[in-house]
Tab-separated table of C-alpha atoms and ligand atoms in Angstrom:
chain	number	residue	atom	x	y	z
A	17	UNK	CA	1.302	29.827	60.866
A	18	UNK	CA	-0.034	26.735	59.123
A	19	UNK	CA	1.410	23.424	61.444
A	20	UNK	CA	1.768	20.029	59.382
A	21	UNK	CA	-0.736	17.581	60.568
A	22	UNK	CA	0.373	13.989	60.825
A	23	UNK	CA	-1.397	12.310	58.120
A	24	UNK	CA	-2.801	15.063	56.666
A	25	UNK	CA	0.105	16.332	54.210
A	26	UNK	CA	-1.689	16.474	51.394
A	27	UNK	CA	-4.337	18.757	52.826
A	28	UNK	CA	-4.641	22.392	51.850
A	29	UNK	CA	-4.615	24.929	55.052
A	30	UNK	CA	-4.710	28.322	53.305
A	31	UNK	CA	-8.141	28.133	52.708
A	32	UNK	CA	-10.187	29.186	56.244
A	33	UNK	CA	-12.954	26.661	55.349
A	34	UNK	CA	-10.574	23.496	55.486
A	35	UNK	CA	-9.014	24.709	58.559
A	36	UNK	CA	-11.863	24.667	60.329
A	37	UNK	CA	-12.908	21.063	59.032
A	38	UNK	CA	-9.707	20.371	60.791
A	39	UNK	CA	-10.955	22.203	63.616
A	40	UNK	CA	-8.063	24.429	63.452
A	41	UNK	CA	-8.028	29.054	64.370
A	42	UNK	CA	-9.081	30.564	61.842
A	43	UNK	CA	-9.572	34.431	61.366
A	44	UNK	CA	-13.138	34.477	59.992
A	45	UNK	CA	-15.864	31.358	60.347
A	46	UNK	CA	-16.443	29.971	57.078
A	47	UNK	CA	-19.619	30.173	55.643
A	48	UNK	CA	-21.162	27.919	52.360
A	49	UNK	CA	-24.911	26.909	51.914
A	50	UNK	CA	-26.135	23.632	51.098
A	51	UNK	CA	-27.292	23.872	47.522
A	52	UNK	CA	-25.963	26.985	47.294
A	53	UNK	CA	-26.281	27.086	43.091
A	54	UNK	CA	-29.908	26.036	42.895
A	55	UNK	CA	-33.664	26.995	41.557
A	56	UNK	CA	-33.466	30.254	44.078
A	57	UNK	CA	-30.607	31.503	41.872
A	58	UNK	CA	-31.106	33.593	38.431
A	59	UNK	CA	-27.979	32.587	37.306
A	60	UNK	CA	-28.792	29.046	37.488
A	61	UNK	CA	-32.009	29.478	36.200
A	62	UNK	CA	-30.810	31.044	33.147
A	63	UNK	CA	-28.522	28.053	32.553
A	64	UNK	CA	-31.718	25.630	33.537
A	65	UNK	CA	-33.802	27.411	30.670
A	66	UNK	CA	-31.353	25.682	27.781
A	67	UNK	CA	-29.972	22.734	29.955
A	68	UNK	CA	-31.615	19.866	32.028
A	69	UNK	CA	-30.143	18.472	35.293
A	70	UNK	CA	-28.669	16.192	33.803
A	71	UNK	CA	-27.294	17.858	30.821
A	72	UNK	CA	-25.731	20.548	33.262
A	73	UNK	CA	-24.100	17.871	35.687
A	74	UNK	CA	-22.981	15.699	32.912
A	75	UNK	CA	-21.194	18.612	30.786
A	76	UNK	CA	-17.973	19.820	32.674
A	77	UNK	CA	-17.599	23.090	31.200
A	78	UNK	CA	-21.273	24.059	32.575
A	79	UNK	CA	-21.059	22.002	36.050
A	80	UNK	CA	-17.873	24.051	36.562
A	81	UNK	CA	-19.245	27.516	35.281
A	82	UNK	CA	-22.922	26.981	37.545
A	83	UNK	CA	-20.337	26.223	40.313
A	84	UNK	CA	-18.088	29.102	40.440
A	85	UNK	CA	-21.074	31.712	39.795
A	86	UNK	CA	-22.614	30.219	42.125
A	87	UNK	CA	-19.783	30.963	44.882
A	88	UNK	CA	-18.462	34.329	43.543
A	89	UNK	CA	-21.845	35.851	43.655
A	90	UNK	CA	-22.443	34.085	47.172
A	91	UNK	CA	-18.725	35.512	47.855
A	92	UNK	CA	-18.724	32.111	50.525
A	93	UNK	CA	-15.437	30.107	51.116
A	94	UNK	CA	-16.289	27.038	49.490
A	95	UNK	CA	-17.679	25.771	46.555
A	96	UNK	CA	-19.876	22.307	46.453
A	97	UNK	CA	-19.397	21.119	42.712
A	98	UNK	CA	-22.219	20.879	40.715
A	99	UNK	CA	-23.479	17.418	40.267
A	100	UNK	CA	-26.019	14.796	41.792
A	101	UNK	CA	-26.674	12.350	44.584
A	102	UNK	CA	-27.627	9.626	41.688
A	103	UNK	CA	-25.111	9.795	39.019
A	104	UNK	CA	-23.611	6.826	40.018
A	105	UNK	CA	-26.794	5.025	39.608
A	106	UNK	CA	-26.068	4.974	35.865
A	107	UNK	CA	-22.990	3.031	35.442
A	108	UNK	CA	-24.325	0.505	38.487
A	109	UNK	CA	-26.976	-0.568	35.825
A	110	UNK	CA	-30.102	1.895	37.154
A	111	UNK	CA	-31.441	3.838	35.455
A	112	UNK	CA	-32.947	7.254	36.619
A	113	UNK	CA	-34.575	10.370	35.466
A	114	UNK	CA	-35.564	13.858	37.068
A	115	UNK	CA	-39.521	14.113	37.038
A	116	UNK	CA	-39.981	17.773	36.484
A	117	UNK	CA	-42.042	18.417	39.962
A	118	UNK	CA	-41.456	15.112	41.380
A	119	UNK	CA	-37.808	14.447	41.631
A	120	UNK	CA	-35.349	11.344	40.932
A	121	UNK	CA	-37.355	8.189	39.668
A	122	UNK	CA	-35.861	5.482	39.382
A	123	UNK	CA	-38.025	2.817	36.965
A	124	UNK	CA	-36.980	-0.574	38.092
A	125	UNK	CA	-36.204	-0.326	41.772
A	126	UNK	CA	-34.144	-2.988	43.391
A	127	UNK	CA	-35.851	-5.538	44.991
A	128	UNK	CA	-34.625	-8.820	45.747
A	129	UNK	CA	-31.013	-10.354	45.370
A	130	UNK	CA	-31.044	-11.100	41.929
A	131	UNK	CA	-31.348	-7.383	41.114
A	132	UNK	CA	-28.677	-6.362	43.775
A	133	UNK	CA	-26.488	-8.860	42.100
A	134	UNK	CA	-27.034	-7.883	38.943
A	135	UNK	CA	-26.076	-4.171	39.873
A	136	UNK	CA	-22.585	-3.240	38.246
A	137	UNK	CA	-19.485	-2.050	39.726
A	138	UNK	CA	-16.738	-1.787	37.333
A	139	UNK	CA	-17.771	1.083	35.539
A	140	UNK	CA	-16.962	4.065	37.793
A	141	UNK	CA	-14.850	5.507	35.262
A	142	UNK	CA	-17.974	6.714	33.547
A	143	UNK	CA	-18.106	9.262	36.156
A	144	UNK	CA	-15.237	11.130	35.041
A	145	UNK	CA	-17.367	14.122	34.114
A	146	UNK	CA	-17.380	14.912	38.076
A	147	UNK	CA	-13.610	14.838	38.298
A	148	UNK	CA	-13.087	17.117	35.150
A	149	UNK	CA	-15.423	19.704	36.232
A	150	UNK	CA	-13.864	19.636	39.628
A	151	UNK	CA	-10.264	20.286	37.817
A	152	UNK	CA	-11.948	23.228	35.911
A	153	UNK	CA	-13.247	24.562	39.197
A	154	UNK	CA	-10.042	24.174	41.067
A	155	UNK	CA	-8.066	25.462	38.643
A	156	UNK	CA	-10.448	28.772	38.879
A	157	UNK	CA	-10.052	28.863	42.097
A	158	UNK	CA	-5.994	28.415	42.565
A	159	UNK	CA	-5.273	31.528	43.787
A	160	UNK	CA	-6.118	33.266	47.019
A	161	UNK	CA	-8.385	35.572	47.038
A	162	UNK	CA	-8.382	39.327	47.856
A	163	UNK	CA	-7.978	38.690	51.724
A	164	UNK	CA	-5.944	35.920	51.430
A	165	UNK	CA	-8.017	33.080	51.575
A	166	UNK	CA	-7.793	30.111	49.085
A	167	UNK	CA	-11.558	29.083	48.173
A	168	UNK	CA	-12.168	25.153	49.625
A	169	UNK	CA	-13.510	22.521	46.875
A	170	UNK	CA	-15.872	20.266	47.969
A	171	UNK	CA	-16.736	17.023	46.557
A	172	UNK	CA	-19.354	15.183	46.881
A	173	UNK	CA	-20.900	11.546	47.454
A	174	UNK	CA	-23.988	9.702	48.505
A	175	UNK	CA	-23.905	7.345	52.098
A	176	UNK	CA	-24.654	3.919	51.155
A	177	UNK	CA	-28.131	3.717	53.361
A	178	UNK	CA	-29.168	7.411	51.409
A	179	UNK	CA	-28.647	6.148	48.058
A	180	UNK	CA	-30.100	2.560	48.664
A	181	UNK	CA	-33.185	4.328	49.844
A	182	UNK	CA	-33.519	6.450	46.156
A	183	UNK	CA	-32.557	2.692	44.261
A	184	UNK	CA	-35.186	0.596	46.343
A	185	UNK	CA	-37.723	2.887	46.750
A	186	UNK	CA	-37.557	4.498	42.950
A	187	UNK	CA	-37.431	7.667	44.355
A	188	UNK	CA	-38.123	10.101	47.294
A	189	UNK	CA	-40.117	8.479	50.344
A	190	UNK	CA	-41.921	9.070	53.421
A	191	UNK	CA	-41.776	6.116	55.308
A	192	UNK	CA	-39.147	4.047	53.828
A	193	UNK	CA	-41.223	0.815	53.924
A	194	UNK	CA	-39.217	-1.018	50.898
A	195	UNK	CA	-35.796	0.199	52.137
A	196	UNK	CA	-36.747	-1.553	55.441
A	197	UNK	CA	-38.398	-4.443	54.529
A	198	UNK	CA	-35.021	-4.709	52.147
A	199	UNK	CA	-32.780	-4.151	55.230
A	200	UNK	CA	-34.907	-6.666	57.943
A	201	UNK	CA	-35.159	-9.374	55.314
A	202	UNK	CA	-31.832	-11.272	56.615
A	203	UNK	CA	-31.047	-12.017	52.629
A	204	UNK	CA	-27.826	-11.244	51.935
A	205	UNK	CA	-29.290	-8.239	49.595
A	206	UNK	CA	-28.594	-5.520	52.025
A	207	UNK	CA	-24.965	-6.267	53.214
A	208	UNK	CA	-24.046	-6.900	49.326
A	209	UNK	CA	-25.881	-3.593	47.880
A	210	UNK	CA	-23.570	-1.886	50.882
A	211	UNK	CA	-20.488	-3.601	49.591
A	212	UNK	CA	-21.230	-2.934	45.935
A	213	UNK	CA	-21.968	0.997	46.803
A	214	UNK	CA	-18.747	1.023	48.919
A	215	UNK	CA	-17.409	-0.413	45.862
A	216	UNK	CA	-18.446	2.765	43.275
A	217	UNK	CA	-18.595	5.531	45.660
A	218	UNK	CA	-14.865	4.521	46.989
A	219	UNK	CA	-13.719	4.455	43.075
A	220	UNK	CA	-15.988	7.499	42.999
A	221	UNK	CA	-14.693	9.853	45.442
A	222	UNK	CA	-10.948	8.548	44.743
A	223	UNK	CA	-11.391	10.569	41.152
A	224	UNK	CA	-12.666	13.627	42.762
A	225	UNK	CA	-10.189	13.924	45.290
A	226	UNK	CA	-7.182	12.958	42.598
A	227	UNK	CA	-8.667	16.191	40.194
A	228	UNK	CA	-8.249	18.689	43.386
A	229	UNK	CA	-11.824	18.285	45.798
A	230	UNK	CA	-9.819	19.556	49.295
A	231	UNK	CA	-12.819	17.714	51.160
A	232	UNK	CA	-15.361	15.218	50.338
A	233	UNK	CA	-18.910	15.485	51.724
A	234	UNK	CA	-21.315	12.662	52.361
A	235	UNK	CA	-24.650	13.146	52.129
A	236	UNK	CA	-26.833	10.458	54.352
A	237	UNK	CA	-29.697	12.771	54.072
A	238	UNK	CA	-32.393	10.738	54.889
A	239	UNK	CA	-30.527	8.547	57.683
A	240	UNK	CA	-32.558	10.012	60.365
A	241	UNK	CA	-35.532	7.784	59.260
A	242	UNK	CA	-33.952	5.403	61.185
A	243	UNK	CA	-33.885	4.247	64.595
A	244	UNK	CA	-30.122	4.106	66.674
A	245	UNK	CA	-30.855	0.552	66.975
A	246	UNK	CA	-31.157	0.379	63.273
A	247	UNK	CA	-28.541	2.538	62.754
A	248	UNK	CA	-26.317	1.017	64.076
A	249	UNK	CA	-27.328	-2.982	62.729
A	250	UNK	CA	-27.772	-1.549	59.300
A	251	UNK	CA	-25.692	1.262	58.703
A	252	UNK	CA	-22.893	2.393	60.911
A	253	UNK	CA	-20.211	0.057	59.498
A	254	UNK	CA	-20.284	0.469	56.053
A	255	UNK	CA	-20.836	4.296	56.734
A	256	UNK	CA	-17.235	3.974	58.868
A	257	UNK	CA	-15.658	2.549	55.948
A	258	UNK	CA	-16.388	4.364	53.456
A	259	UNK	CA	-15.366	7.584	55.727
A	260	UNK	CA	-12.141	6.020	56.577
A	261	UNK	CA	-11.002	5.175	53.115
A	262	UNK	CA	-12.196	8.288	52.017
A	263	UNK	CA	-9.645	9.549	55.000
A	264	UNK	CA	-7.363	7.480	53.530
A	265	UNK	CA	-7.081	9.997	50.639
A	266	UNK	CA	-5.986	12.593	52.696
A	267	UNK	CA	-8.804	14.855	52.927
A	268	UNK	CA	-11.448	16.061	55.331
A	269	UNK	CA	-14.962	14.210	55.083
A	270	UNK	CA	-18.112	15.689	56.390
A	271	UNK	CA	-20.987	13.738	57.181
A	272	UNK	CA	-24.243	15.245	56.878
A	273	UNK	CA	-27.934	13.903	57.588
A	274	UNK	CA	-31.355	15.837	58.432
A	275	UNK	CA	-33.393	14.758	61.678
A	276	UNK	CA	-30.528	13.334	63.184
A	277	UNK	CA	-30.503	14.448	66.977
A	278	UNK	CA	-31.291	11.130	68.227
A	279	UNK	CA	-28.199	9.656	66.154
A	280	UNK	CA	-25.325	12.087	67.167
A	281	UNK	CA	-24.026	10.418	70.164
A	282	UNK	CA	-23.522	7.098	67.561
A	283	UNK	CA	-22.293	9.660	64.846
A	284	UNK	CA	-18.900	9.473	67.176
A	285	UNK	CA	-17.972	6.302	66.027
A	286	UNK	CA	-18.011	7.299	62.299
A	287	UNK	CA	-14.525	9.190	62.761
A	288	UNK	CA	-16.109	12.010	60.533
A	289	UNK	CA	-14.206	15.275	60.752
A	290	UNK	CA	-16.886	17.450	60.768
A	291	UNK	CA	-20.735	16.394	61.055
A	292	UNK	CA	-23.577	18.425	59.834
A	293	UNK	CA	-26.311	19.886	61.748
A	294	UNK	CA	-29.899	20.402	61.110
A	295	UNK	CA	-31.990	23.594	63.022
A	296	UNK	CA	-33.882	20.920	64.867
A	297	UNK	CA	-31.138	20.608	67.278
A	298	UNK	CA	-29.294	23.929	68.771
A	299	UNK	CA	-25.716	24.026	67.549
A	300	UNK	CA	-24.161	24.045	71.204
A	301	UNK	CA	-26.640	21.030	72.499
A	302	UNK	CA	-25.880	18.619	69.075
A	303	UNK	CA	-22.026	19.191	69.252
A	304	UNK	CA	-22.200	18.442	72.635
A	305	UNK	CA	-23.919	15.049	71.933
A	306	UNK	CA	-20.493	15.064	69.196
A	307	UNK	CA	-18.626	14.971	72.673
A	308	UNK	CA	-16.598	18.106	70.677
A	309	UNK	CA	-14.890	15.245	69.040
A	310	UNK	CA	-15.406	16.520	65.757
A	311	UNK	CA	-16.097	19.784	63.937
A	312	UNK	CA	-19.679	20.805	62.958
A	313	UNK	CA	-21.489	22.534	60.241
A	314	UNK	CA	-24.520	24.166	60.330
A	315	UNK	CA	-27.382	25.025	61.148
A	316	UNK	CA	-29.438	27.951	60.170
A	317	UNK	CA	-33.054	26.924	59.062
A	318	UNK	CA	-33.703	27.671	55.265
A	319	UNK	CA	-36.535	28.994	55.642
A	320	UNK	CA	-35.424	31.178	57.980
A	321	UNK	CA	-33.956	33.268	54.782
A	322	UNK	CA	-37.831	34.275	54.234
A	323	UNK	CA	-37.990	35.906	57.410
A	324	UNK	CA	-37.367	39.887	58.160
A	325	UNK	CA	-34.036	40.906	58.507
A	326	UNK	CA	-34.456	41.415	62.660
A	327	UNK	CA	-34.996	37.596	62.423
A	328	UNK	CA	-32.677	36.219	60.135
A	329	UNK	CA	-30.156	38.149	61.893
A	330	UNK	CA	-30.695	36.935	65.520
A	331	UNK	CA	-31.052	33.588	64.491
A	332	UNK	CA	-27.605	33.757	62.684
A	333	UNK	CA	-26.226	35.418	65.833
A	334	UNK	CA	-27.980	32.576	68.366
A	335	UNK	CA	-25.499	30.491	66.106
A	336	UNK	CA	-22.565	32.026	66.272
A	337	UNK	CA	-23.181	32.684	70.319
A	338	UNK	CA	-24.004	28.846	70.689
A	339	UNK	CA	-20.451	28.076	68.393
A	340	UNK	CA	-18.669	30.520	70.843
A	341	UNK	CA	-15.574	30.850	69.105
A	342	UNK	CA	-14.561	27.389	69.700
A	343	UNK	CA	-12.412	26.008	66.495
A	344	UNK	CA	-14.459	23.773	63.955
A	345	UNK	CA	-17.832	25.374	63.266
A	346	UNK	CA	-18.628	26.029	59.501
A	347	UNK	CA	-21.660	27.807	58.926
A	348	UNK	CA	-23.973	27.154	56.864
A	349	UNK	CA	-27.346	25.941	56.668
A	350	UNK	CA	-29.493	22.494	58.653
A	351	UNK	CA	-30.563	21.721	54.614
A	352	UNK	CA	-30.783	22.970	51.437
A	353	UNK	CA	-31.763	26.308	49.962
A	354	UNK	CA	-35.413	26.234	48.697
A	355	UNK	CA	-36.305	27.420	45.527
A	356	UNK	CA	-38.346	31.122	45.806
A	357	UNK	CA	-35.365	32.030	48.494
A	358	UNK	CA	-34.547	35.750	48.411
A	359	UNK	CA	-31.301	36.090	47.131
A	360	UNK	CA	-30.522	39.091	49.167
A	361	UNK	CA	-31.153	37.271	52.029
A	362	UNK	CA	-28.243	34.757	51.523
A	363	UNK	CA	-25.986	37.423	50.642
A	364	UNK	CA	-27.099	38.940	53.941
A	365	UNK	CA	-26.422	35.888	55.722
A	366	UNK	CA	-22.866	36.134	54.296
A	367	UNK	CA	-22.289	39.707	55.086
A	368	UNK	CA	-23.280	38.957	58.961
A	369	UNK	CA	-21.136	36.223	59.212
A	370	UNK	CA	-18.144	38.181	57.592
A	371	UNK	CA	-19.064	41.347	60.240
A	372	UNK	CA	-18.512	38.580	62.910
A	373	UNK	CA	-15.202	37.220	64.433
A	374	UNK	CA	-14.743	34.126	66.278
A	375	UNK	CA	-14.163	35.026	70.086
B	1	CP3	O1	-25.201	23.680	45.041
B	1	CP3	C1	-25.288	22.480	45.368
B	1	CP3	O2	-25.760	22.112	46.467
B	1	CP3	C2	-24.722	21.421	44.424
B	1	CP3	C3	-25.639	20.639	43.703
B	1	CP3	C4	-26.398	19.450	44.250
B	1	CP3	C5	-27.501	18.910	43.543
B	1	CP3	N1	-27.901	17.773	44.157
B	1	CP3	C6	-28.078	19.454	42.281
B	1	CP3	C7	-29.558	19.400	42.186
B	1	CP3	C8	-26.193	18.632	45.358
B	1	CP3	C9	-25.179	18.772	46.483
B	1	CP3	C10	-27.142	17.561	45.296
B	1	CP3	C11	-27.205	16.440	46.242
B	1	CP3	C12	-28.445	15.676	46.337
B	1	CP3	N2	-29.192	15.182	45.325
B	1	CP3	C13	-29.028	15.238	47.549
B	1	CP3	C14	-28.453	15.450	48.894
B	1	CP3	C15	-28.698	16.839	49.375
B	1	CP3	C16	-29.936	16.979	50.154
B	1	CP3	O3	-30.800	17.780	49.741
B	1	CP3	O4	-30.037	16.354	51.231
B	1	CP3	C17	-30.195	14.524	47.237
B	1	CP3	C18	-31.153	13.929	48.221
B	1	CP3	C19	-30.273	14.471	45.826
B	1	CP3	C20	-31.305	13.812	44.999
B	1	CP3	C21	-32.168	14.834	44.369
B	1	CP3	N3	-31.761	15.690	43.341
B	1	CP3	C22	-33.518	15.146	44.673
B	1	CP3	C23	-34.327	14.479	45.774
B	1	CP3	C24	-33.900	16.177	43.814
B	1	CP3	C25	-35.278	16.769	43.682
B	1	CP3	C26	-35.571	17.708	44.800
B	1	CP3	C27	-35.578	19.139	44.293
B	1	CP3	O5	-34.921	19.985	44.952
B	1	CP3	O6	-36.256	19.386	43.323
B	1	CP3	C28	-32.794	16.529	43.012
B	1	CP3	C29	-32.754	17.580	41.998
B	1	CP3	C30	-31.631	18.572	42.065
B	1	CP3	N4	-30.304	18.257	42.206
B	1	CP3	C31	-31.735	19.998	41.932
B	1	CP3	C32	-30.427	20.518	41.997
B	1	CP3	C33	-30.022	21.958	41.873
B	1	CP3	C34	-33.025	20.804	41.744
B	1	CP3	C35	-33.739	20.495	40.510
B	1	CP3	C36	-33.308	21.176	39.219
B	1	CP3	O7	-32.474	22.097	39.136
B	1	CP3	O8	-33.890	20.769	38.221
């Protein structure tokens, strides 16, 4: 059953989830959700009473144990280790700290070139922790399961125009006004914080890949504050790199950014193999504007999981219709879970998409 792909040896294709990233048949469509181990969860909650954020992404043993309850109670096909956007900010030279209510803070954000220069990128190794919880989780996870079906391992990294956003800014932002003024400034601080970031998250992703990730996804969450015009000036190239040596590994990367309708036609160029949706676009309409050149993942509105059951379940069906059996769609969610979720309703998510085949 399983064909070699030129180029892609060292990928996995007993697991359903990376076929599809390869926009291969599979006999079930995949389902994982973004932040699928998260504040909605119990489990995780427990494990947040003892541990901070940091503690838990930091400690292998726990990143590994929050990730595998997370996907054995979720029963999903693929498990999204446990870590954070910003851990590479630490060995760069930046430091960061959760804000209980407020998210990541960064308390010197990069300004000006000095500081960009000054940023460090020879200590990647320091991130190790993310590679030997992935080995613990992949190890877990060797053998198929009961129907045959290896679980997927996803990795995970930061886009260079997402992350410089968090460093300039100091945190989360509405309007992006330093990260801008940063990027329209013509110093050569933009084009060398891109190289430097290419620099870590290359390093970065190389270890995760090397202790078993089967894909890598790249989180550009916030790229749809831009403009296609600045997109493309700003962002599109070192974005291609970074998917391309990624590539180079030999696995599957998956791009994903929220509010990016307007950007999907230049998404193209990336090479990703699969692109993530948000629920502001309809499935059929955004891979369209993909040109069907790549796979897609998505795109059931979170909130949606608060709604009654006759909802939830159309909306997961106007999904599925809109994917029409065509190979590459993984489903899953436009962003991520919200804490106060009901857990039942992800489960039921998971159950409808199981109780579904691909036409
Ligand atoms: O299950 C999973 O999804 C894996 C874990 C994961 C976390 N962060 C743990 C986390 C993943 C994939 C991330 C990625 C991440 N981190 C992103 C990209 C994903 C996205 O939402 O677009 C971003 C933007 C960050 C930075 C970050 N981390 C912010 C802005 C926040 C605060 C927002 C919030 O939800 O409170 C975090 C905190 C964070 N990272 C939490 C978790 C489970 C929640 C806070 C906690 O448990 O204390």
């Amino acid at each position: 059953m399983d064909t070699a792909i030129p180029g892609q040896s060292q990928v996995a294709t007993g697991s359903r989830f990376v076929r599809a990233c390869l926009r291969q048949p599979v006999d079930s469509t995949p389902v994982w959700f973004l932040r699928q181990a998260g504040r909605y969860m119990p489990e995780y909650m427990a494990v947040r009473k003892h541990h901070s954020l940091l503690e838990i992404c930091r400690t292998p043993q726990i990143a590994a144990e929050v990730t595998i309850t997370a996907a054995e109670r979720l029963g999903v096909d693929a498990a999204i280790i446990f870590a954070d956007l910003l851990l590479p900010f630490t060995p760069m030279g930046l430091d960061f700290e959760f804000v209980n209510g407020e998210g990541p803070v960064v308390h010197q954000p990069v300004r000006s070139l000095e500081h960009v220069q000054a940023l460090r990128t020879d200590r990647a190794d320091e991130l190790q922790y993310v590679a030997q919880a992935i080995e613990l989780v992949a190890k877990h996870f060797a053998s198929p399961r009961d129907d045959g079906d290896t679980l997927g391992i996803i990795g995970f990294i930061g886009a260079p125009f997402t992350l410089a956003s968090y460093m300039i800014e100091g945190g989360s932002s509405r309007n992006y006004v330093e990260t801008k003024k940063l990027m329209y400034s013509g110093s050569a601080a933009w084009p060398l914080l891109m190289e430097k970031l290419l620099t870590v998250l290359t390093a970065y992703a190389q270890q995760q890949v090397e202790a078993g990730a089967d894909v890598i996804q790249i989180f550009d969450s916030w790229a749809g504050a831009l403009s296609v015009a600045d997109y493309r000036q700003f962002c599109l190239a070192p974005t291609r790199e970074l998917i391309q040596r990624v590539q180079a590994m030999g696995v599957p990367v998956i791009y994903f950014g929220v509010d990016t309708a307007s950007l999907l036609p230049t998404f193209r160029e990336l090479g990703a193999d699969v692109v993530g949706l948000d629920w502001r676009v309809p499935l059929d309409i955004g891979w369209q504007a993909l040109g069907h050149a790549t796979a897609v993942q998505g795109n059931l509105d979170p909130i949606t999981l608060f709604a009654p059951d006759s909802i939830l379940e159309a909306r997961v069906n106007e999904i599925l219709t809109q994917a029409a059996g065509r190979p590459g769609h993984i489903f899953n969610l436009g962003h991520g879970i919200v804490p106060g979720t009901p857990f039942e309703s992800v489960l039921r998510v998971v159950e409808l998409i199981r109780n579904s085949r691909p036409s």
